Structures are given as C-alpha cells and as structure tokens.
mmCIF file of C-alpha atoms in Angstrom:
data_model
loop_
_atom_site.group_PDB
_atom_site.id
_atom_site.type_symbol
_atom_site.label_atom_id
_atom_site.label_comp_id
_atom_site.label_asym_id
_atom_site.label_seq_id
_atom_site.Cartn_x
_atom_site.Cartn_y
_atom_site.Cartn_z
ATOM 1 C CA UNK X 1 -12.095 -5.800 25.354
ATOM 2 C CA UNK X 2 -12.022 -8.101 22.338
ATOM 3 C CA UNK X 3 -14.715 -7.740 19.908
ATOM 4 C CA UNK X 4 -16.509 -10.966 18.622
ATOM 5 C CA UNK X 5 -16.319 -11.655 14.893
ATOM 6 C CA UNK X 6 -17.730 -14.233 12.658
ATOM 7 C CA UNK X 7 -15.606 -17.217 11.409
ATOM 8 C CA UNK X 8 -14.986 -16.801 7.698
ATOM 9 C CA UNK X 9 -15.369 -20.570 7.231
ATOM 10 C CA UNK X 10 -18.592 -21.426 9.149
ATOM 11 C CA UNK X 11 -19.924 -17.954 10.255
ATOM 12 C CA UNK X 12 -20.048 -18.942 13.917
ATOM 13 C CA UNK X 13 -19.339 -16.209 16.459
ATOM 14 C CA UNK X 14 -15.632 -16.212 16.938
ATOM 15 C CA UNK X 15 -13.579 -14.410 19.651
ATOM 16 C CA UNK X 16 -10.246 -13.394 18.142
ATOM 17 C CA UNK X 17 -8.314 -13.938 21.274
ATOM 18 C CA UNK X 18 -9.037 -17.669 20.880
ATOM 19 C CA UNK X 19 -7.222 -17.863 17.507
ATOM 20 C CA UNK X 20 -9.242 -20.887 16.370
ATOM 21 C CA UNK X 21 -12.963 -21.437 15.808
ATOM 22 C CA UNK X 22 -14.511 -23.718 18.411
ATOM 23 C CA UNK X 23 -17.119 -24.913 15.946
ATOM 24 C CA UNK X 24 -15.164 -25.844 12.714
ATOM 25 C CA UNK X 25 -11.568 -25.824 13.902
ATOM 26 C CA UNK X 26 -10.328 -23.119 11.476
ATOM 27 C CA UNK X 27 -7.383 -20.986 12.636
ATOM 28 C CA UNK X 28 -8.133 -17.323 12.146
ATOM 29 C CA UNK X 29 -5.383 -14.720 12.101
ATOM 30 C CA UNK X 30 -6.648 -11.193 13.011
ATOM 31 C CA UNK X 31 -3.527 -9.250 14.030
ATOM 32 C CA UNK X 32 -3.603 -5.399 13.962
ATOM 33 C CA UNK X 33 0.151 -5.206 14.620
ATOM 34 C CA UNK X 34 2.125 -2.830 12.385
ATOM 35 C CA UNK X 35 4.361 -5.930 11.443
ATOM 36 C CA UNK X 36 4.051 -9.512 12.648
ATOM 37 C CA UNK X 37 6.337 -12.524 11.982
ATOM 38 C CA UNK X 38 4.514 -15.812 12.327
ATOM 39 C CA UNK X 39 5.895 -18.813 14.239
ATOM 40 C CA UNK X 40 5.197 -21.737 11.773
ATOM 41 C CA UNK X 41 5.240 -24.190 14.720
ATOM 42 C CA UNK X 42 2.111 -22.509 15.858
ATOM 43 C CA UNK X 43 -0.025 -23.932 12.976
ATOM 44 C CA UNK X 44 -1.057 -27.470 13.818
ATOM 45 C CA UNK X 45 -2.132 -30.035 11.252
ATOM 46 C CA UNK X 46 -5.336 -30.383 13.148
ATOM 47 C CA UNK X 47 -6.560 -26.954 12.011
ATOM 48 C CA UNK X 48 -9.123 -27.577 9.245
ATOM 49 C CA UNK X 49 -8.323 -24.292 7.423
ATOM 50 C CA UNK X 50 -6.247 -21.190 8.038
ATOM 51 C CA UNK X 51 -7.564 -17.720 7.347
ATOM 52 C CA UNK X 52 -5.842 -14.347 7.368
ATOM 53 C CA UNK X 53 -8.822 -12.109 8.120
ATOM 54 C CA UNK X 54 -11.067 -13.453 5.430
ATOM 55 C CA UNK X 55 -8.475 -14.844 3.012
ATOM 56 C CA UNK X 56 -8.395 -18.589 3.003
ATOM 57 C CA UNK X 57 -4.917 -20.138 2.772
ATOM 58 C CA UNK X 58 -4.361 -22.839 0.245
ATOM 59 C CA UNK X 59 -3.332 -26.443 0.813
ATOM 60 C CA UNK X 60 -0.035 -26.461 2.805
ATOM 61 C CA UNK X 61 0.048 -22.687 2.671
ATOM 62 C CA UNK X 62 1.287 -20.937 5.911
ATOM 63 C CA UNK X 63 1.729 -17.319 6.747
ATOM 64 C CA UNK X 64 5.168 -15.936 7.150
ATOM 65 C CA UNK X 65 4.827 -12.146 7.733
ATOM 66 C CA UNK X 66 2.045 -9.540 7.670
ATOM 67 C CA UNK X 67 1.897 -5.860 8.178
ATOM 68 C CA UNK X 68 0.309 -2.636 7.424
ATOM 69 C CA UNK X 69 1.111 -1.383 4.005
ATOM 70 C CA UNK X 70 0.068 1.034 1.204
ATOM 71 C CA UNK X 71 -0.108 -0.068 -2.369
ATOM 72 C CA UNK X 72 1.704 2.966 -4.002
ATOM 73 C CA UNK X 73 0.487 4.409 -7.330
ATOM 74 C CA UNK X 74 2.100 7.969 -7.183
ATOM 75 C CA UNK X 75 3.087 10.759 -4.732
ATOM 76 C CA UNK X 76 -0.586 11.670 -4.428
ATOM 77 C CA UNK X 77 -2.345 8.213 -4.717
ATOM 78 C CA UNK X 78 -2.175 5.084 -2.679
ATOM 79 C CA UNK X 79 -4.426 2.668 -0.971
ATOM 80 C CA UNK X 80 -3.835 1.498 2.647
ATOM 81 C CA UNK X 81 -4.339 -2.096 3.935
ATOM 82 C CA UNK X 82 -2.379 -5.138 4.890
ATOM 83 C CA UNK X 83 0.407 -7.088 3.068
ATOM 84 C CA UNK X 84 0.733 -10.793 3.723
ATOM 85 C CA UNK X 85 3.590 -13.064 2.691
ATOM 86 C CA UNK X 86 2.902 -16.740 2.740
ATOM 87 C CA UNK X 87 5.093 -19.668 1.571
ATOM 88 C CA UNK X 88 3.074 -19.658 -1.622
ATOM 89 C CA UNK X 89 2.091 -15.994 -2.400
ATOM 90 C CA UNK X 90 2.228 -12.322 -1.584
ATOM 91 C CA UNK X 91 -1.220 -10.720 -0.940
ATOM 92 C CA UNK X 92 -2.396 -7.124 -0.403
ATOM 93 C CA UNK X 93 -5.941 -6.431 0.939
ATOM 94 C CA UNK X 94 -7.119 -2.782 1.294
ATOM 95 C CA UNK X 95 -8.806 -1.927 4.423
ATOM 96 C CA UNK X 96 -12.407 -0.650 4.640
ATOM 97 C CA UNK X 97 -11.422 3.099 5.056
ATOM 98 C CA UNK X 98 -10.176 3.381 1.407
ATOM 99 C CA UNK X 99 -12.096 4.865 -1.539
ATOM 100 C CA UNK X 100 -11.532 1.362 -2.993
ATOM 101 C CA UNK X 101 -12.115 -0.930 0.076
ATOM 102 C CA UNK X 102 -12.491 -4.153 -2.109
ATOM 103 C CA UNK X 103 -9.024 -3.766 -3.640
ATOM 104 C CA UNK X 104 -7.251 -7.166 -3.614
ATOM 105 C CA UNK X 105 -3.847 -7.859 -5.210
ATOM 106 C CA UNK X 106 -1.865 -11.075 -5.109
ATOM 107 C CA UNK X 107 1.009 -12.746 -6.885
ATOM 108 C CA UNK X 108 2.060 -16.373 -6.604
ATOM 109 C CA UNK X 109 5.698 -16.888 -5.656
ATOM 110 C CA UNK X 110 6.071 -18.905 -8.837
ATOM 111 C CA UNK X 111 5.244 -15.706 -10.803
ATOM 112 C CA UNK X 112 7.341 -13.349 -8.615
ATOM 113 C CA UNK X 113 10.733 -12.622 -10.115
ATOM 114 C CA UNK X 114 12.285 -10.352 -7.475
ATOM 115 C CA UNK X 115 11.728 -7.823 -4.766
ATOM 116 C CA UNK X 116 13.858 -4.593 -4.392
ATOM 117 C CA UNK X 117 14.212 -1.786 -1.938
ATOM 118 C CA UNK X 118 12.801 1.492 -2.995
ATOM 119 C CA UNK X 119 12.876 4.982 -1.437
ATOM 120 C CA UNK X 120 13.542 5.052 2.302
ATOM 121 C CA UNK X 121 11.273 7.430 4.179
ATOM 122 C CA UNK X 122 12.502 7.444 7.798
ATOM 123 C CA UNK X 123 10.418 4.823 9.316
ATOM 124 C CA UNK X 124 8.837 3.388 6.225
ATOM 125 C CA UNK X 125 10.186 2.128 2.972
ATOM 126 C CA UNK X 126 9.007 1.313 -0.487
ATOM 127 C CA UNK X 127 9.529 -2.127 -1.760
ATOM 128 C CA UNK X 128 9.233 -2.970 -5.398
ATOM 129 C CA UNK X 129 7.818 -6.203 -6.523
ATOM 130 C CA UNK X 130 8.469 -7.476 -9.972
ATOM 131 C CA UNK X 131 6.727 -10.365 -11.834
ATOM 132 C CA UNK X 132 8.390 -12.529 -14.416
ATOM 133 C CA UNK X 133 7.229 -10.117 -17.177
ATOM 134 C CA UNK X 134 8.996 -7.189 -15.334
ATOM 135 C CA UNK X 135 5.723 -5.600 -14.240
ATOM 136 C CA UNK X 136 6.243 -3.513 -11.062
ATOM 137 C CA UNK X 137 4.018 -3.065 -8.082
ATOM 138 C CA UNK X 138 5.158 -0.769 -5.179
ATOM 139 C CA UNK X 139 4.279 -0.945 -1.523
ATOM 140 C CA UNK X 140 5.104 1.323 1.363
ATOM 141 C CA UNK X 141 5.742 -0.789 4.447
ATOM 142 C CA UNK X 142 7.464 -0.637 7.779
ATOM 143 C CA UNK X 143 10.731 -2.346 7.683
ATOM 144 C CA UNK X 144 11.257 -2.745 4.041
ATOM 145 C CA UNK X 145 14.671 -4.482 4.312
ATOM 146 C CA UNK X 146 13.056 -7.167 6.449
ATOM 147 C CA UNK X 147 10.229 -7.598 3.941
ATOM 148 C CA UNK X 148 12.853 -8.006 1.164
ATOM 149 C CA UNK X 149 14.876 -10.557 3.124
ATOM 150 C CA UNK X 150 11.620 -12.529 3.977
ATOM 151 C CA UNK X 151 10.442 -12.453 0.386
ATOM 152 C CA UNK X 152 13.828 -13.626 -0.959
ATOM 153 C CA UNK X 153 13.897 -16.459 1.715
ATOM 154 C CA UNK X 154 10.297 -17.541 0.688
ATOM 155 C CA UNK X 155 11.442 -17.436 -3.080
ATOM 156 C CA UNK X 156 14.457 -19.621 -2.243
ATOM 157 C CA UNK X 157 12.318 -22.222 -0.395
ATOM 158 C CA UNK X 158 9.577 -22.246 -2.929
#
C-alpha cells in the first residue's frame, strides 16, 4: 500500500505512485531504493517543477543518480540519509532518524574539483568529494565506483 504525501510545491495530497502532482504538475521523486539511476527521458518539459523528496531542482536541473548514503566523520560518527547527483550539484540530506535530522549538504558542480574512491568495505565504499579549495567530504555509499563514474561524467558535461 502506498502512503499519501503532500506535494512540496502546492501541499496537495500526493500519491507517490503517480510521480507527478495532479494539481500543480510538479514531478516528485520519492524513491526508497538503495541506488537509483534516472532516465532523463522521463522528465518532460511540461513538468512545472521537479522535487527530490522536498528539494526543488533548479532551472534545467535534472537528477542523475540517488541512493542511500552516510556522510562520514570518523569511525564512530556518521549521519545517514540520501545522496543525490544532478547535472548541476551533489546533495546530501539526512533522514529523520539521525541525531541531526536537518543536516543538509550540497556542492555545485562548478565548485567540485574531483571525486575519489576511498576504503572498500565489501558491499559499501567510501567516496571522497573534494572542492576547489581541496576541502574533503566523505560518504559511505553502495557502488562507490559507479558513483565516481557518474560524478566524473556529470563534471565533464557541466
């Protein structure tokens, strides 16, 4: 059974299985998949706005990949949530079960210098994101090599 939500754009009741709000025409992505690669042909120019959960995509911004992730601070501290790569930015949003559920992190692709593989932990991997000032942010994700490839591809097309 699919739970009804509210559209982040107009607050109308929204059924996630419909993908778009019948009232305002916004496309709302609500996947719970461990990893998800988006088909860019799915996003029609008729959609008024595109939302990833409650994050509004910018003008001409389209999602590329999303998945469960932890923002990694140390061996004993991390926050879980979802990582989203778009054609304009990389975004992390913590889920509600964290001590810090309002945690939000993002970097524009224009400020992203590179992404590198980190420690491989069987089914999950660390990926290291570096900005142009060489500041590092580490995430633990499923399919780290795929994330790196997708980020590199997005950087090359940006």
